[in-house]
Amino acid sequence: MNTEMNSEMNIKMHTDKLLEFDKIRAQWKTHALTKYAADLIDNMDIYLNESELRRNQRDTTDARDMIAACGMPPLVSMDGAREIVGRAVKEGCLMPEQLAEVEKLLTAVRRLKDYLDKGKQYENPLAWYEQNLDALDVLRGEIAAQVRNGEVDDYASRQLAQVRGELARTKEKMKEKAQQAMRAQSACMADQYCTVRSGHICIPVKKEFQCRVKGSVIDRSASGNTVFMEPAAVAKLQEKVQVLELEEEQEVSRILYTLTAMVADEAAVLEENMRMAEKLDFIFSKGKLSIQMDAVPPKINLDRYICMKDARHPLMPKEQCVPLQFTVGGEADGIVITGPNTGGKTVAIKTVALNCLLAQCGLHVTCREADICMNSMYLCDIGDGQSLTENLSTFSAHIKNVLEIVGQVDADSLVVMDELGSGTDPTEGMGIAVAILEELKKSGCLFLATTHYLEVKEYAARTPRVLNARMEFDKRSLQPTYRMVIGEAGESCAFYIAKQLGMPKRMLETAKQAAYGNGVKEKQARKPASKSKIKRAKTTSSSALLCEKFQIGDSVLVLPDQKIGIVCEPVNEKGVLRVQLPGKKIWISHKRVKLHVAAEKLYPDDYDFSIVFDTVKNRKIRHAMERKYTDEVIEGAD
């Protein structure tokens, strides 16, 4: 059980990072003022309960509407307030600065109640949270009247005012008595000022004259030449000061214990106030994020389809985004996206997945309109994933991640994969890409994948419930438009771009022949070569060998699907032949075709292959053409 939980947690963290939801969290947290809300954001996961998700979506919408109507809510940080209330209940006495924090909390509650009450005129559902808040005006007033500037106020009680007044007058008399003693014995003084040493008012007396001054030695200077003496007249008043200070301390303690008891009596109400304020802080943080992203509330469905109009990536500036129109589900569960490099394929799949993730976390989405299904999991393979610490190659890292995805995926998952089958031999990578898509299709999940492989595009074209999509490319400006067209396969445009940028024709021909498996002709050498002194043996050209290898009528296996077809046109100079498959004919590289049964073993020498390759209608037209002129046209002729 722990292993499964750890695996799910690792996948969640991996997905958050790949889709950049961790960056959304960081932005979201800046709008939270309480630790409670910040912790909820850190631990936020998708809602799997429809009612819970719809309620949270409504909260986000209501918060945004309230902010738009009434301004930002007067929420404050409540760090430490809960501990202070707990101490009042358990330990018995709060310090003045702690009571001041309680008063600050209640002031914030009063302001929040007034703010919510204002929202009732707009019939905003959040406004009725006001009924769950109690500002405790009596307690707040008592604390405000008796505690100021972090200490008990002089006028907190009549007795405290009297004691502090008498204490201040007595201390003033003590200074006067000390100054009188200094004037009377000025010749004995080491300086003309009095000072406080160990809580006693003292006068500085020269060591040799200390016997001439009535009083007690309290301290000595570092050199020992001066002694600090408390005059006898001052000592009599010092006793009175000590009595008054004891009375002051007792009265302050009484006041603090009284206020603490009042806080303890209202502990349950204070706890409810904090709980509601923290809940509102979390709700309003979602509304603030929606405003920051200029987002809208999505529709939620359980019918396994996603429809987004004018979608954009939440982390990209709005003015730089090209709106994305996207639909998956219903008639097609999977989309295979192709197009040129830097054409926006990765941004497109991230935009779709990230907006779905936002919606299922109860947040608004960056679209003009969106209807998004609930998903059980979000599984991603984006980027090369290379790990030096684990000594994994790019391809190995991809496969490891893909295997984890295949092991976790179910019919309610959303899977996003970038550059399927990349990082290895193209032929084998293509086969693995098709195998991955087939596995995802069997699971019944919704999936988005990007690729450059022609064979993967063909797989999407012939496979039910899988569609091609392409990212548009402006061939005039040689720039991608970042617009997606669903239902059409794209192309890399590499040859076109190279041609427009000035690549010589001979190099383009070489590239095309290499790409299609026909090698490079001698006459298209990169540069004129000097006559070789080495005589080369005569060899049969590769195209001639291929023509001998594949004849019309040969039964062949089309890889990697192992489908059986019949060769209807032999290999051309580009190394491509045409094969008749059930219901269609395809052009395919000879590298992906394997001889199954030669035509000579299947048909007699004079066999009419039009019986195999032509429709009945076409055969009749062809037969008529052999006998007379006709206006009819053979269908599918090229």
Coordinates of C-alpha atoms in Angstrom, one line a residue, residues 231-623:
P231 CA 21.5 59.4 50.6
A232 CA 19.6 58.6 53.8
A233 CA 16.7 60.9 52.9
V234 CA 16.4 59.1 49.5
A235 CA 16.5 55.6 51.2
K236 CA 13.4 56.4 53.2
L237 CA 11.5 57.1 50.0
Q238 CA 12.9 54.0 48.3
E239 CA 11.0 51.8 50.7
K240 CA 7.8 53.6 49.7
V241 CA 8.7 53.1 46.0
Q242 CA 9.1 49.3 46.5
V243 CA 5.7 49.1 48.2
L244 CA 4.1 51.1 45.3
E245 CA 5.8 48.9 42.6
L246 CA 4.4 45.8 44.3
E247 CA 0.9 47.3 44.3
E248 CA 1.3 48.2 40.6
E249 CA 2.5 44.7 39.7
Q250 CA -0.4 43.1 41.5
E251 CA -2.9 45.4 39.8
V252 CA -1.4 44.8 36.3
S253 CA -1.5 41.0 37.0
R254 CA -5.2 41.3 38.0
I255 CA -6.0 43.1 34.8
L256 CA -4.1 40.6 32.6
Y257 CA -5.7 37.7 34.3
T258 CA -9.1 39.2 33.9
L259 CA -8.6 39.8 30.1
T260 CA -7.0 36.4 29.7
A261 CA -10.1 34.8 31.3
M262 CA -12.3 36.7 28.9
V263 CA -10.3 35.4 26.0
A264 CA -10.5 31.9 27.3
D265 CA -14.2 32.1 27.7
E266 CA -14.5 33.1 24.1
A267 CA -12.0 30.5 22.8
A268 CA -14.5 28.5 20.8
V269 CA -15.8 31.6 19.1
L270 CA -12.3 32.8 18.4
E271 CA -11.4 29.4 16.9
E272 CA -14.4 29.5 14.7
N273 CA -13.5 33.0 13.6
M274 CA -10.0 31.9 12.6
R275 CA -11.3 28.8 10.9
M276 CA -13.8 30.8 8.8
A277 CA -11.2 33.5 8.0
E278 CA -8.7 30.9 6.9
K279 CA -11.3 29.2 4.7
L280 CA -12.2 32.6 3.1
D281 CA -8.5 33.3 2.6
F282 CA -8.2 30.1 0.6
I283 CA -11.4 30.8 -1.4
F284 CA -10.4 34.4 -2.2
S285 CA -6.9 33.4 -3.2
K286 CA -8.5 31.4 -6.0
G287 CA -10.5 34.5 -7.1
K288 CA -7.4 36.7 -7.0
L289 CA -5.5 34.1 -9.2
S290 CA -8.4 34.1 -11.6
I291 CA -8.2 37.8 -11.9
Q292 CA -4.4 37.8 -12.3
M293 CA -4.6 35.2 -15.1
D294 CA -7.7 36.8 -16.7
A295 CA -9.4 33.3 -16.5
V296 CA -12.9 32.1 -16.8
P297 CA -15.0 29.4 -15.1
P298 CA -15.0 26.1 -17.1
K299 CA -17.9 23.7 -17.5
I300 CA -17.4 20.3 -16.0
N301 CA -18.6 17.1 -17.7
L302 CA -18.4 13.3 -17.0
D303 CA -18.7 12.4 -20.6
R304 CA -15.0 12.1 -21.4
Y305 CA -14.6 15.0 -23.8
I306 CA -12.6 18.2 -23.7
C307 CA -13.5 21.3 -25.7
M308 CA -11.5 24.5 -25.4
K309 CA -12.0 27.7 -27.4
D310 CA -9.3 30.4 -27.5
A311 CA -7.2 28.5 -25.0
R312 CA -3.8 29.9 -24.0
H313 CA -1.0 28.9 -21.7
P314 CA -1.5 30.4 -18.2
L315 CA 2.1 31.2 -17.8
M316 CA 2.5 33.1 -21.1
P317 CA 1.6 36.7 -21.6
K318 CA -1.8 37.0 -23.1
E319 CA -0.7 39.3 -25.9
Q320 CA 1.9 36.7 -27.0
C321 CA -0.4 33.7 -27.2
V322 CA -2.1 32.5 -30.3
P323 CA -5.6 31.2 -29.3
L324 CA -5.9 27.4 -29.4
Q325 CA -9.0 25.7 -30.6
F326 CA -9.1 22.1 -29.3
T327 CA -11.5 19.2 -29.0
V328 CA -10.9 15.6 -28.0
G329 CA -13.4 12.9 -26.9
G330 CA -16.7 11.9 -28.4
E331 CA -15.7 10.5 -31.8
A332 CA -11.9 10.5 -31.1
D333 CA -10.1 9.6 -27.9
G334 CA -6.6 10.5 -29.2
I335 CA -4.9 13.3 -31.1
V336 CA -1.6 12.9 -32.8
I337 CA -0.1 16.4 -33.5
T338 CA 2.6 16.9 -36.1
G339 CA 4.3 19.9 -37.6
P340 CA 7.6 21.7 -37.8
N341 CA 10.1 22.2 -35.0
T342 CA 9.3 25.2 -32.8
G343 CA 5.9 25.1 -34.3
G344 CA 4.1 25.1 -30.9
K345 CA 3.3 21.4 -30.5
T346 CA 4.7 21.1 -27.0
V347 CA 3.1 24.4 -25.9
A348 CA -0.2 23.2 -27.3
I349 CA -0.3 19.9 -25.4
K350 CA 0.8 21.7 -22.2
T351 CA -1.9 24.3 -22.7
V352 CA -4.6 21.6 -22.9
A353 CA -3.3 19.5 -20.0
L354 CA -2.5 22.4 -17.7
N355 CA -5.9 24.0 -18.2
C356 CA -7.6 20.7 -17.5
L357 CA -5.5 20.3 -14.3
L358 CA -6.5 23.9 -13.2
A359 CA -10.1 23.1 -13.8
Q360 CA -10.0 19.9 -11.7
C361 CA -8.3 21.7 -8.9
G362 CA -11.3 24.1 -8.7
L363 CA -9.5 27.0 -10.5
H364 CA -10.5 29.0 -13.5
V365 CA -9.0 28.3 -16.9
T366 CA -7.3 30.6 -19.4
C367 CA -9.8 30.1 -22.3
R368 CA -12.7 32.1 -23.8
E369 CA -14.9 29.0 -23.2
A370 CA -14.1 25.5 -21.9
D371 CA -16.0 22.3 -21.3
I372 CA -13.6 19.9 -19.5
C373 CA -14.1 16.3 -18.3
M374 CA -13.0 15.0 -14.9
N375 CA -9.9 12.8 -15.2
S376 CA -8.7 10.2 -12.7
M377 CA -5.0 10.9 -13.4
Y378 CA -2.8 13.2 -15.4
L379 CA 0.1 11.3 -16.9
C380 CA 2.9 13.0 -18.9
D381 CA 6.1 12.4 -20.8
I382 CA 7.5 15.7 -21.9
G383 CA 11.1 16.6 -22.3
D384 CA 14.2 14.4 -22.6
G385 CA 14.1 13.4 -18.9
Q386 CA 17.8 12.6 -18.9
S387 CA 19.2 12.0 -15.5
L388 CA 23.0 12.0 -14.8
T389 CA 22.5 10.7 -11.3
E390 CA 20.6 7.7 -12.5
N391 CA 22.8 7.3 -15.6
L392 CA 19.8 7.1 -17.9
S393 CA 20.1 8.0 -21.6
T394 CA 17.4 10.2 -23.2
F395 CA 15.7 7.2 -24.7
S396 CA 16.0 5.1 -21.6
A397 CA 14.4 7.8 -19.5
H398 CA 11.5 8.1 -22.0
I399 CA 10.9 4.4 -21.9
K400 CA 11.1 4.2 -18.1
N401 CA 8.5 7.0 -17.8
V402 CA 6.3 5.5 -20.5
L403 CA 6.2 2.1 -18.8
E404 CA 5.2 3.8 -15.5
I405 CA 2.4 5.6 -17.5
V406 CA 1.2 2.4 -19.1
G407 CA 1.2 0.7 -15.7
Q408 CA -1.0 3.4 -14.2
V409 CA -3.3 4.5 -17.1
D410 CA -7.0 3.7 -17.0
A411 CA -10.1 4.7 -19.0
D412 CA -10.5 8.0 -17.1
S413 CA -6.9 9.2 -17.5
L414 CA -5.5 12.0 -19.6
V415 CA -2.2 11.2 -21.1
V416 CA 0.2 13.8 -22.7
M417 CA 3.3 12.6 -24.6
D418 CA 5.8 14.7 -26.5
E419 CA 8.0 13.4 -29.3
L420 CA 6.9 9.8 -29.2
G421 CA 9.7 7.3 -29.9
S422 CA 12.4 9.9 -30.1
G423 CA 16.0 9.4 -29.0
T424 CA 16.7 6.1 -30.8
D425 CA 16.9 4.6 -34.3
P426 CA 14.0 6.2 -36.3
T427 CA 12.6 2.8 -37.6
E428 CA 12.6 1.2 -34.2
G429 CA 11.4 4.5 -32.5
M430 CA 8.5 4.6 -34.9
G431 CA 7.5 1.1 -34.0
I432 CA 7.7 1.8 -30.3
A433 CA 5.6 5.0 -30.9
V434 CA 2.9 3.0 -32.6
A435 CA 3.0 0.4 -29.9
I436 CA 2.6 3.1 -27.2
L437 CA -0.4 4.7 -29.0
E438 CA -2.0 1.3 -29.5
E439 CA -1.7 0.5 -25.8
L440 CA -3.2 3.9 -24.9
K441 CA -6.0 3.4 -27.3
K442 CA -6.8 0.0 -25.7
S443 CA -7.0 1.6 -22.3
G444 CA -9.8 3.9 -23.4
C445 CA -8.0 7.0 -22.0
L446 CA -7.9 10.4 -23.6
F447 CA -4.4 11.1 -25.0
L448 CA -2.4 13.8 -26.9
A449 CA 0.9 13.0 -28.5
T450 CA 3.3 14.9 -30.8
T451 CA 5.5 13.2 -33.4
H452 CA 7.5 13.7 -36.6
Y453 CA 7.2 10.1 -37.8
L454 CA 5.3 9.6 -41.1
E455 CA 4.3 6.2 -40.0
V456 CA 2.7 7.5 -36.8
K457 CA 0.6 9.9 -38.9
E458 CA -0.5 7.0 -41.1
Y459 CA -1.4 5.0 -38.0
A460 CA -3.6 7.9 -36.8
A461 CA -5.1 8.2 -40.2
R462 CA -6.2 4.6 -40.5
T463 CA -7.0 3.9 -36.8
P464 CA -10.6 4.4 -35.5
R465 CA -11.0 7.0 -32.6
V466 CA -7.5 8.5 -33.3
L467 CA -7.2 11.8 -35.2
N468 CA -4.3 13.6 -36.8
A469 CA -3.7 17.3 -36.0
R470 CA -1.1 19.7 -37.4
M471 CA 0.4 23.0 -36.4
E472 CA 0.2 25.5 -39.2
F473 CA 3.4 26.9 -40.9
D474 CA 3.6 30.1 -43.0
K475 CA 5.7 29.1 -46.0
R476 CA 6.1 32.7 -47.0
S477 CA 7.6 34.0 -43.8
L478 CA 9.1 30.6 -42.8
Q479 CA 7.5 31.1 -39.4
P480 CA 5.1 28.9 -37.5
T481 CA 1.7 30.4 -36.9
Y482 CA 1.1 28.3 -33.7
R483 CA -2.4 27.5 -34.8
M484 CA -3.7 23.9 -34.6
V485 CA -5.8 22.2 -37.2
I486 CA -7.5 19.0 -36.1
G487 CA -8.2 16.3 -38.6
E488 CA -5.1 16.9 -40.8
A489 CA -1.6 15.6 -40.6
G490 CA 1.3 18.1 -40.7
E491 CA 4.8 18.0 -42.0
S492 CA 8.2 19.0 -40.7
C493 CA 8.8 21.4 -43.6
A494 CA 12.5 20.8 -43.3
F495 CA 13.2 20.4 -47.0
Y496 CA 11.0 23.4 -47.8
I497 CA 12.8 25.6 -45.2
A498 CA 16.2 24.4 -46.4
K499 CA 15.3 25.2 -50.0
Q500 CA 14.0 28.7 -49.1
L501 CA 17.1 29.4 -47.1
G502 CA 19.3 28.7 -50.1
M503 CA 20.3 25.0 -49.9
P504 CA 21.5 23.9 -53.4
K505 CA 19.2 21.6 -55.4
R506 CA 21.8 18.8 -55.5
M507 CA 22.0 18.8 -51.6
L508 CA 18.2 18.7 -51.4
E509 CA 18.0 15.8 -53.8
T510 CA 20.7 14.0 -51.8
A511 CA 18.7 14.6 -48.6
K512 CA 15.4 13.4 -50.1
Q513 CA 17.0 10.2 -51.5
A514 CA 18.7 9.5 -48.2
A515 CA 15.4 10.1 -46.4
Y516 CA 13.5 7.8 -48.7
G517 CA 16.2 5.1 -48.7
N518 CA 17.5 5.3 -52.3
G519 CA 21.0 6.4 -51.5
V520 CA 23.0 9.1 -53.3
K521 CA 23.7 9.1 -57.0
E522 CA 27.3 9.5 -58.2
K523 CA 26.4 12.4 -60.4
Q524 CA 25.0 14.3 -57.4
A525 CA 28.3 14.2 -55.5
R526 CA 28.8 17.1 -53.1
K527 CA 31.6 18.5 -55.3
P528 CA 33.4 17.4 -58.5
A529 CA 35.9 14.7 -57.7
S530 CA 39.2 14.0 -59.5
K531 CA 39.4 10.9 -61.7
S532 CA 40.1 7.9 -59.5
K533 CA 43.1 5.7 -60.2
I534 CA 41.2 2.8 -58.6
K535 CA 39.0 0.9 -61.0
R536 CA 35.7 0.0 -59.4
A537 CA 34.0 -3.3 -60.0
K538 CA 30.7 -3.1 -61.9
T539 CA 27.8 -3.4 -59.5
T540 CA 24.1 -3.7 -60.0
S541 CA 22.2 -0.6 -59.0
S542 CA 20.2 -0.7 -55.8
S543 CA 17.0 0.3 -57.6
A544 CA 17.4 -2.6 -60.0
L545 CA 17.9 -5.0 -57.1
L546 CA 14.8 -3.7 -55.4
C547 CA 12.8 -4.0 -58.6
E548 CA 13.9 -7.6 -58.7
K549 CA 13.1 -8.1 -55.1
F550 CA 9.5 -6.8 -55.2
Q551 CA 7.3 -7.6 -58.3
I552 CA 3.7 -6.8 -58.9
G553 CA 1.5 -9.4 -57.3
D554 CA 4.1 -10.3 -54.5
S555 CA 2.4 -10.9 -51.2
V556 CA 4.3 -8.8 -48.6
L557 CA 4.2 -8.0 -44.8
V558 CA 3.8 -4.3 -44.0
L559 CA 5.8 -3.6 -40.8
P560 CA 5.4 -3.0 -37.9
D561 CA 1.7 -4.1 -37.9
Q562 CA 2.5 -7.3 -39.8
K563 CA -0.4 -6.6 -42.2
I564 CA -0.4 -8.6 -45.4
G565 CA -0.7 -6.7 -48.7
I566 CA -0.2 -7.2 -52.5
V567 CA 2.4 -5.1 -54.4
C568 CA 0.5 -3.1 -57.0
E569 CA 3.4 -0.9 -58.2
P570 CA 7.1 -1.8 -58.0
V571 CA 9.8 0.2 -56.2
N572 CA 10.5 3.6 -57.8
E573 CA 13.7 5.6 -57.9
K574 CA 13.0 6.9 -54.4
G575 CA 12.8 3.4 -52.9
V576 CA 9.0 3.6 -52.4
L577 CA 6.5 1.0 -53.7
R578 CA 2.7 0.8 -53.6
V579 CA 0.9 -1.9 -51.7
Q580 CA -2.8 -2.9 -51.9
L581 CA -4.2 -3.3 -48.3
P582 CA -7.8 -4.2 -47.5
G583 CA -9.9 -1.2 -48.6
K584 CA -7.0 1.0 -49.7
K585 CA -3.6 1.4 -51.4
I586 CA -0.6 3.0 -49.7
W587 CA 2.8 4.2 -50.7
I588 CA 5.5 2.9 -48.4
S589 CA 9.3 2.7 -48.1
H590 CA 10.8 -0.6 -49.1
K591 CA 12.5 -0.8 -45.7
R592 CA 9.1 -1.4 -44.1
V593 CA 8.1 -4.2 -46.5
K594 CA 9.1 -7.8 -46.2
L595 CA 8.5 -10.4 -48.9
H596 CA 5.9 -13.0 -47.8
V597 CA 5.1 -15.1 -50.9
A598 CA 6.4 -14.3 -54.4
A599 CA 3.9 -13.6 -57.2
E600 CA 5.2 -16.4 -59.3
K601 CA 4.1 -18.9 -56.6
L602 CA 0.6 -17.3 -56.4
Y603 CA -0.4 -16.5 -60.0
P604 CA 0.1 -17.9 -63.5
D605 CA 2.4 -16.0 -65.9
D606 CA -0.4 -14.3 -67.9
Y607 CA -2.6 -13.5 -64.9
D608 CA -4.6 -10.2 -65.2
F609 CA -3.8 -8.3 -62.0
S610 CA -6.6 -5.8 -62.7
I611 CA -8.8 -8.4 -61.2
V612 CA -7.0 -7.8 -57.9
F613 CA -6.3 -4.1 -58.1
D614 CA -9.2 -2.7 -60.0
T615 CA -12.9 -2.4 -59.0
V616 CA -15.5 -4.2 -61.1
K617 CA -16.6 -0.8 -62.5
N618 CA -13.1 0.1 -63.5
R619 CA -12.5 -3.3 -65.2
K620 CA -15.7 -2.8 -67.3
I621 CA -14.6 0.7 -68.3
R622 CA -11.1 -0.6 -69.2
H623 CA -12.6 -3.4 -71.2

